[in-house]
């Protein structure tokens, strides 16, 4: 059969040819059809080449979800360069470490991020070219040795038609660092093949199920693991793409959904809580919305129920990781039953549960195990790492503990690195946190292990009360009795006014261990 | 990212692991779950190895749509052999030519085909092993030098667990000969990669859109171009698979749809006409049916309308070819509007229209051109052919004339080899046939070119009247005036009692040319 490299420029080519008028809308800014966007992206590829970039060179982006960011995505990937998305919510020190390891030669900077970029650039000698996105007034100062353009001045002075896809499907296309709530951030280098196959897997009718009739709101940042793949999936399906820019508050999203006839929306649960609160407060509705794809963390049943009732939309829970491109499992797009846990894998992702030593559990249902995954869109080794991150059978260790029910639905039940070994046996902090987290007055909660001369480690409970609440420490522990083994019950309760958070919003357990556990 | 070969055994592995109880049902016979079917197929692979088959060896099948046929599909492909499907409706001479070119070492024979096989085997020295399918009484005589098994005796005596997928994704998986209504049949050798990618493309939400909640009736024969890909798509999606065996009459299908809760059905239009006639005659209904995927030839609007009304199901027209694995274009699975023409391509299949010399037409919409296609599931050269079947840009020439409307819907408007060159200009017989075919009393109609000393070729019209009708030849030609150019009007009308048909049911234009055009 024909040689036909699986390169992601083909998605935009397809959209340009068959769905040329379908729009990419940026909230509060402009709109453009796929045909024009393809042409602009392609000419940006040509510009990057004329500026001296070579195949495989990295193009950093520090930007929100906008048309220009999407143009840079395809300009970089289509041209054979690597699109390295950076999370603007990280510290300059974190970002500089990533830019320098990646040796980015270009940095694309979104509206409102000029000041951060100005500081960042001082620490990033590899960057030669800065591209200001989003038609914001050119506010980046000239920096010695670096050339500064807007998208339009770059197109005007260097834009040139480029030959896209003239490389192997195994060529790198994207680079994204894991959030690194613990340990140093690690880069995942996506290939064209891995992104292409992820797209086809995610587009299945039991997963994203996008069609050309859909209008898709991507409320997940494009710097989070390929924006969950929507920047590829939408043009591949011919769907309209709705990009919210920087803002994702309830009022903003409700307006956008209504104005752009959004049928499918994707984002983390806090975004949808904001939307629900806004709708409840104003009595507004979002009648066009059919489905909400939710990921990033396990979604409580009560929120799913509230969403389905208030939005009159189906909720699809999911589980994924940067290392998986990112989709792992997802609840089906259609069907009568409400979403259960994080759903199932589409074909092309193999899962297994092992014990701590890596041996496959003889029973794979209704037991907790270490979750390992295999597939064409799963990392094999981190960027610039020496060693493979795979076991003997070629599986990647997610670092998650999980169970799979009889119907095949996955539930993440903890992180292996958070496990506490007490007296030679394992305690899973996530189970304790789930119970305490449901108690009245409890805000954020974390269980960490403290070194113990007798048991090795013992759990302690750190809790942040909700505003204007006082917690009874004994009551917190009493609530655990009968629900976990007695020896799982923490030795101490520590109340804190502010739980330390990592830049991604997750609880910073490393800092907790330093402060409270003598680690 | 991880190496992960795209081999089709992974589809059945996925179904066995995640949808192990979902059934494969054979009408009038038994039912089995994916987990058991996977185990049986795998052990059949082991048996083939133990019988001496080597990687890449061909396993012929002469069989209907049954569980055993599916087991042989996966046993052959999963084990690294090639599943060569043969059309039982062809003559023994045709079949022998195919078997001998393919050098099949095994022949699997379906119920009711034992006599044909007995004759065929006498002309096929390469076949060493015969496997009788479908639990029919062992009726094949012993043949000198050939070993005869049933599926069960083969499993019992040679069955052994096999290691599946231990080969490159570019390894051959299937072989299917084109129908060869004109010229010698040509073999298309599918690879694992081409079948895998075809499956993911076909499963998109705007195409087959199968989910694990679906029950899929495959009324298209499994010997026609991978059964349109359903033997791969159903397990990949976890859908229930309903196989009708040999029969596809209306009563049989109506019962099957009702008993097995069929939601999606696929087959050629004559099958659905039979179903409609049965339902009209009996007043029965098929309430579970949601969609009918129709292919094989252009479907008249009137039939689409009748189907949608009577079946209360959405009709998805499509266009495909053996050389395309076979899906080319398809009307969407959902949406308000009725199917138009043959729909659009899903991402991963590139189409272009060229002139007769192969130059891409500057305008691709609303003009008739020669249809060329490119993609990972498109043939590059026929089996054992020396030359590539591709143009300079890597496109395959479908041999079809086509138009694409403003919305991107494809209409096949003729075959290039049927074109008649008269006075240096082209006449498209299909356009004349369409007009005459709609006239009262007209049954089958064909326009062929007859050699002409002055014009090169001139068209003549061959027509078979409907039963008990007499045709006025002048009226037939008059109907063309004003609808085609005057010089397109045939020089002669020939009425025949029986239009010659090829074994596939298509009009045999080669024979017409021999008989009436001095070719």
PDB file of N, CA, C and O in Angstrom, chain A residues 437-472:
ATOM      1  N   UNK A 437     -11.751  14.808  53.092  1.00  0.00           N
ATOM      2  CA  UNK A 437     -12.130  15.920  52.220  1.00  0.00           C
ATOM      3  C   UNK A 437     -13.627  16.124  52.116  1.00  0.00           C
ATOM      4  O   UNK A 437     -14.090  17.205  51.744  1.00  0.00           O
ATOM      5  N   UNK A 438     -14.413  15.075  52.411  1.00  0.00           N
ATOM      6  CA  UNK A 438     -15.872  15.191  52.330  1.00  0.00           C
ATOM      7  C   UNK A 438     -16.505  15.718  53.618  1.00  0.00           C
ATOM      8  O   UNK A 438     -17.702  15.952  53.676  1.00  0.00           O
ATOM      9  N   UNK A 439     -15.694  15.871  54.694  1.00  0.00           N
ATOM     10  CA  UNK A 439     -16.252  16.287  55.990  1.00  0.00           C
ATOM     11  C   UNK A 439     -16.576  17.783  55.964  1.00  0.00           C
ATOM     12  O   UNK A 439     -15.892  18.558  55.292  1.00  0.00           O
ATOM     13  N   UNK A 440     -17.598  18.197  56.719  1.00  0.00           N
ATOM     14  CA  UNK A 440     -17.977  19.612  56.710  1.00  0.00           C
ATOM     15  C   UNK A 440     -16.854  20.495  57.242  1.00  0.00           C
ATOM     16  O   UNK A 440     -16.180  20.124  58.214  1.00  0.00           O
ATOM     17  N   UNK A 441     -16.639  21.610  56.608  1.00  0.00           N
ATOM     18  CA  UNK A 441     -15.644  22.570  57.081  1.00  0.00           C
ATOM     19  C   UNK A 441     -14.245  22.320  56.564  1.00  0.00           C
ATOM     20  O   UNK A 441     -13.348  23.145  56.741  1.00  0.00           O
ATOM     21  N   UNK A 442     -14.050  21.167  55.901  1.00  0.00           N
ATOM     22  CA  UNK A 442     -12.705  20.841  55.413  1.00  0.00           C
ATOM     23  C   UNK A 442     -12.500  21.462  54.030  1.00  0.00           C
ATOM     24  O   UNK A 442     -13.324  21.272  53.131  1.00  0.00           O
ATOM     25  N   UNK A 443     -11.396  22.210  53.885  1.00  0.00           N
ATOM     26  CA  UNK A 443     -11.051  22.776  52.582  1.00  0.00           C
ATOM     27  C   UNK A 443     -10.126  21.816  51.852  1.00  0.00           C
ATOM     28  O   UNK A 443     -10.582  20.819  51.307  1.00  0.00           O
ATOM     29  N   UNK A 444      -8.851  22.101  51.909  1.00  0.00           N
ATOM     30  CA  UNK A 444      -7.877  21.228  51.264  1.00  0.00           C
ATOM     31  C   UNK A 444      -7.271  20.267  52.284  1.00  0.00           C
ATOM     32  O   UNK A 444      -7.140  20.594  53.463  1.00  0.00           O
ATOM     33  N   UNK A 445      -6.903  19.103  51.817  1.00  0.00           N
ATOM     34  CA  UNK A 445      -6.381  18.093  52.746  1.00  0.00           C
ATOM     35  C   UNK A 445      -5.270  17.301  52.069  1.00  0.00           C
ATOM     36  O   UNK A 445      -5.328  17.022  50.868  1.00  0.00           O
ATOM     37  N   UNK A 446      -4.240  16.983  52.851  1.00  0.00           N
ATOM     38  CA  UNK A 446      -3.126  16.189  52.327  1.00  0.00           C
ATOM     39  C   UNK A 446      -2.612  15.274  53.425  1.00  0.00           C
ATOM     40  O   UNK A 446      -2.488  15.685  54.588  1.00  0.00           O
ATOM     41  N   UNK A 447      -2.318  14.041  53.067  1.00  0.00           N
ATOM     42  CA  UNK A 447      -1.704  13.104  54.007  1.00  0.00           C
ATOM     43  C   UNK A 447      -0.289  12.815  53.507  1.00  0.00           C
ATOM     44  O   UNK A 447      -0.106  12.473  52.324  1.00  0.00           O
ATOM     45  N   UNK A 448       0.680  12.994  54.378  1.00  0.00           N
ATOM     46  CA  UNK A 448       2.071  12.737  53.999  1.00  0.00           C
ATOM     47  C   UNK A 448       2.700  11.790  55.013  1.00  0.00           C
ATOM     48  O   UNK A 448       2.179  11.612  56.124  1.00  0.00           O
ATOM     49  N   UNK A 449       3.812  11.187  54.614  1.00  0.00           N
ATOM     50  CA  UNK A 449       4.504  10.270  55.516  1.00  0.00           C
ATOM     51  C   UNK A 449       5.607  10.990  56.288  1.00  0.00           C
ATOM     52  O   UNK A 449       6.339  11.801  55.716  1.00  0.00           O
ATOM     53  N   UNK A 450       5.696  10.723  57.587  1.00  0.00           N
ATOM     54  CA  UNK A 450       6.777  11.278  58.402  1.00  0.00           C
ATOM     55  C   UNK A 450       7.668  10.119  58.828  1.00  0.00           C
ATOM     56  O   UNK A 450       7.176   9.049  59.199  1.00  0.00           O
ATOM     57  N   UNK A 451       8.975  10.353  58.775  1.00  0.00           N
ATOM     58  CA  UNK A 451       9.900   9.288  59.180  1.00  0.00           C
ATOM     59  C   UNK A 451       9.628   8.885  60.621  1.00  0.00           C
ATOM     60  O   UNK A 451       9.354   9.730  61.475  1.00  0.00           O
ATOM     61  N   UNK A 452       9.695   7.584  60.838  1.00  0.00           N
ATOM     62  CA  UNK A 452       9.379   7.054  62.160  1.00  0.00           C
ATOM     63  C   UNK A 452      10.387   5.947  62.476  1.00  0.00           C
ATOM     64  O   UNK A 452      10.586   5.026  61.668  1.00  0.00           O
ATOM     65  N   UNK A 453      11.037   6.055  63.640  1.00  0.00           N
ATOM     66  CA  UNK A 453      12.109   5.095  63.958  1.00  0.00           C
ATOM     67  C   UNK A 453      11.595   3.660  64.058  1.00  0.00           C
ATOM     68  O   UNK A 453      12.292   2.720  63.711  1.00  0.00           O
ATOM     69  N   UNK A 454      10.360   3.494  64.473  1.00  0.00           N
ATOM     70  CA  UNK A 454       9.851   2.137  64.671  1.00  0.00           C
ATOM     71  C   UNK A 454       9.219   1.572  63.396  1.00  0.00           C
ATOM     72  O   UNK A 454       9.505   0.450  62.978  1.00  0.00           O
ATOM     73  N   UNK A 455       8.336   2.363  62.742  1.00  0.00           N
ATOM     74  CA  UNK A 455       7.531   1.868  61.629  1.00  0.00           C
ATOM     75  C   UNK A 455       8.096   2.230  60.261  1.00  0.00           C
ATOM     76  O   UNK A 455       7.521   1.827  59.243  1.00  0.00           O
ATOM     77  N   UNK A 456       9.194   2.987  60.251  1.00  0.00           N
ATOM     78  CA  UNK A 456       9.697   3.455  58.958  1.00  0.00           C
ATOM     79  C   UNK A 456       9.070   4.793  58.607  1.00  0.00           C
ATOM     80  O   UNK A 456       9.734   5.817  58.551  1.00  0.00           O
ATOM     81  N   UNK A 457       7.744   4.773  58.340  1.00  0.00           N
ATOM     82  CA  UNK A 457       6.994   6.004  58.121  1.00  0.00           C
ATOM     83  C   UNK A 457       5.660   5.897  58.846  1.00  0.00           C
ATOM     84  O   UNK A 457       5.124   4.806  59.030  1.00  0.00           O
ATOM     85  N   UNK A 458       5.138   7.049  59.235  1.00  0.00           N
ATOM     86  CA  UNK A 458       3.775   7.110  59.764  1.00  0.00           C
ATOM     87  C   UNK A 458       3.049   8.278  59.103  1.00  0.00           C
ATOM     88  O   UNK A 458       3.657   9.321  58.824  1.00  0.00           O
ATOM     89  N   UNK A 459       1.734   8.129  58.808  1.00  0.00           N
ATOM     90  CA  UNK A 459       0.998   9.221  58.156  1.00  0.00           C
ATOM     91  C   UNK A 459       0.670  10.371  59.105  1.00  0.00           C
ATOM     92  O   UNK A 459       0.368  10.125  60.283  1.00  0.00           O
ATOM     93  N   UNK A 460       0.735  11.585  58.593  1.00  0.00           N
ATOM     94  CA  UNK A 460       0.195  12.744  59.296  1.00  0.00           C
ATOM     95  C   UNK A 460      -0.743  13.480  58.347  1.00  0.00           C
ATOM     96  O   UNK A 460      -0.592  13.431  57.127  1.00  0.00           O
ATOM     97  N   UNK A 461      -1.734  14.118  58.960  1.00  0.00           N
ATOM     98  CA  UNK A 461      -2.804  14.751  58.181  1.00  0.00           C
ATOM     99  C   UNK A 461      -2.630  16.266  58.231  1.00  0.00           C
ATOM    100  O   UNK A 461      -2.587  16.839  59.311  1.00  0.00           O
ATOM    101  N   UNK A 462      -2.509  16.899  57.058  1.00  0.00           N
ATOM    102  CA  UNK A 462      -2.433  18.353  56.988  1.00  0.00           C
ATOM    103  C   UNK A 462      -3.739  18.848  56.383  1.00  0.00           C
ATOM    104  O   UNK A 462      -4.190  18.321  55.347  1.00  0.00           O
ATOM    105  N   UNK A 463      -4.368  19.811  57.030  1.00  0.00           N
ATOM    106  CA  UNK A 463      -5.695  20.223  56.572  1.00  0.00           C
ATOM    107  C   UNK A 463      -5.830  21.745  56.628  1.00  0.00           C
ATOM    108  O   UNK A 463      -5.339  22.388  57.545  1.00  0.00           O
ATOM    109  N   UNK A 464      -6.459  22.286  55.595  1.00  0.00           N
ATOM    110  CA  UNK A 464      -6.780  23.720  55.557  1.00  0.00           C
ATOM    111  C   UNK A 464      -8.293  23.842  55.709  1.00  0.00           C
ATOM    112  O   UNK A 464      -9.043  23.367  54.846  1.00  0.00           O
ATOM    113  N   UNK A 465      -8.761  24.453  56.806  1.00  0.00           N
ATOM    114  CA  UNK A 465     -10.220  24.577  56.990  1.00  0.00           C
ATOM    115  C   UNK A 465     -10.800  25.527  55.947  1.00  0.00           C
ATOM    116  O   UNK A 465     -10.102  26.382  55.415  1.00  0.00           O
ATOM    117  N   UNK A 466     -12.079  25.307  55.645  1.00  0.00           N
ATOM    118  CA  UNK A 466     -12.764  26.302  54.809  1.00  0.00           C
ATOM    119  C   UNK A 466     -12.861  27.613  55.582  1.00  0.00           C
ATOM    120  O   UNK A 466     -12.799  27.623  56.813  1.00  0.00           O
ATOM    121  N   UNK A 467     -13.046  28.707  54.844  1.00  0.00           N
ATOM    122  CA  UNK A 467     -13.155  30.034  55.478  1.00  0.00           C
ATOM    123  C   UNK A 467     -14.200  30.028  56.586  1.00  0.00           C
ATOM    124  O   UNK A 467     -15.302  29.496  56.388  1.00  0.00           O
ATOM    125  N   UNK A 468     -13.875  30.642  57.736  1.00  0.00           N
ATOM    126  CA  UNK A 468     -14.828  30.784  58.841  1.00  0.00           C
ATOM    127  C   UNK A 468     -15.245  29.442  59.434  1.00  0.00           C
ATOM    128  O   UNK A 468     -16.358  29.302  59.950  1.00  0.00           O
ATOM    129  N   UNK A 469     -14.412  28.432  59.292  1.00  0.00           N
ATOM    130  CA  UNK A 469     -14.711  27.141  59.923  1.00  0.00           C
ATOM    131  C   UNK A 469     -13.599  26.771  60.896  1.00  0.00           C
ATOM    132  O   UNK A 469     -12.440  27.092  60.663  1.00  0.00           O
ATOM    133  N   UNK A 470     -13.980  26.113  61.952  1.00  0.00           N
ATOM    134  CA  UNK A 470     -12.994  25.568  62.887  1.00  0.00           C
ATOM    135  C   UNK A 470     -13.128  24.064  62.843  1.00  0.00           C
ATOM    136  O   UNK A 470     -14.242  23.533  62.777  1.00  0.00           O
ATOM    137  N   UNK A 471     -12.022  23.383  62.841  1.00  0.00           N
ATOM    138  CA  UNK A 471     -12.086  21.928  62.741  1.00  0.00           C
ATOM    139  C   UNK A 471     -11.736  21.274  64.077  1.00  0.00           C
ATOM    140  O   UNK A 471     -10.821  21.705  64.772  1.00  0.00           O
ATOM    141  N   UNK A 472     -12.464  20.218  64.393  1.00  0.00           N
ATOM    142  CA  UNK A 472     -12.164  19.401  65.563  1.00  0.00           C
ATOM    143  C   UNK A 472     -11.279  18.251  65.098  1.00  0.00           C
ATOM    144  O   UNK A 472     -11.716  17.392  64.340  1.00  0.00           O
TER     145      UNK A 472
END
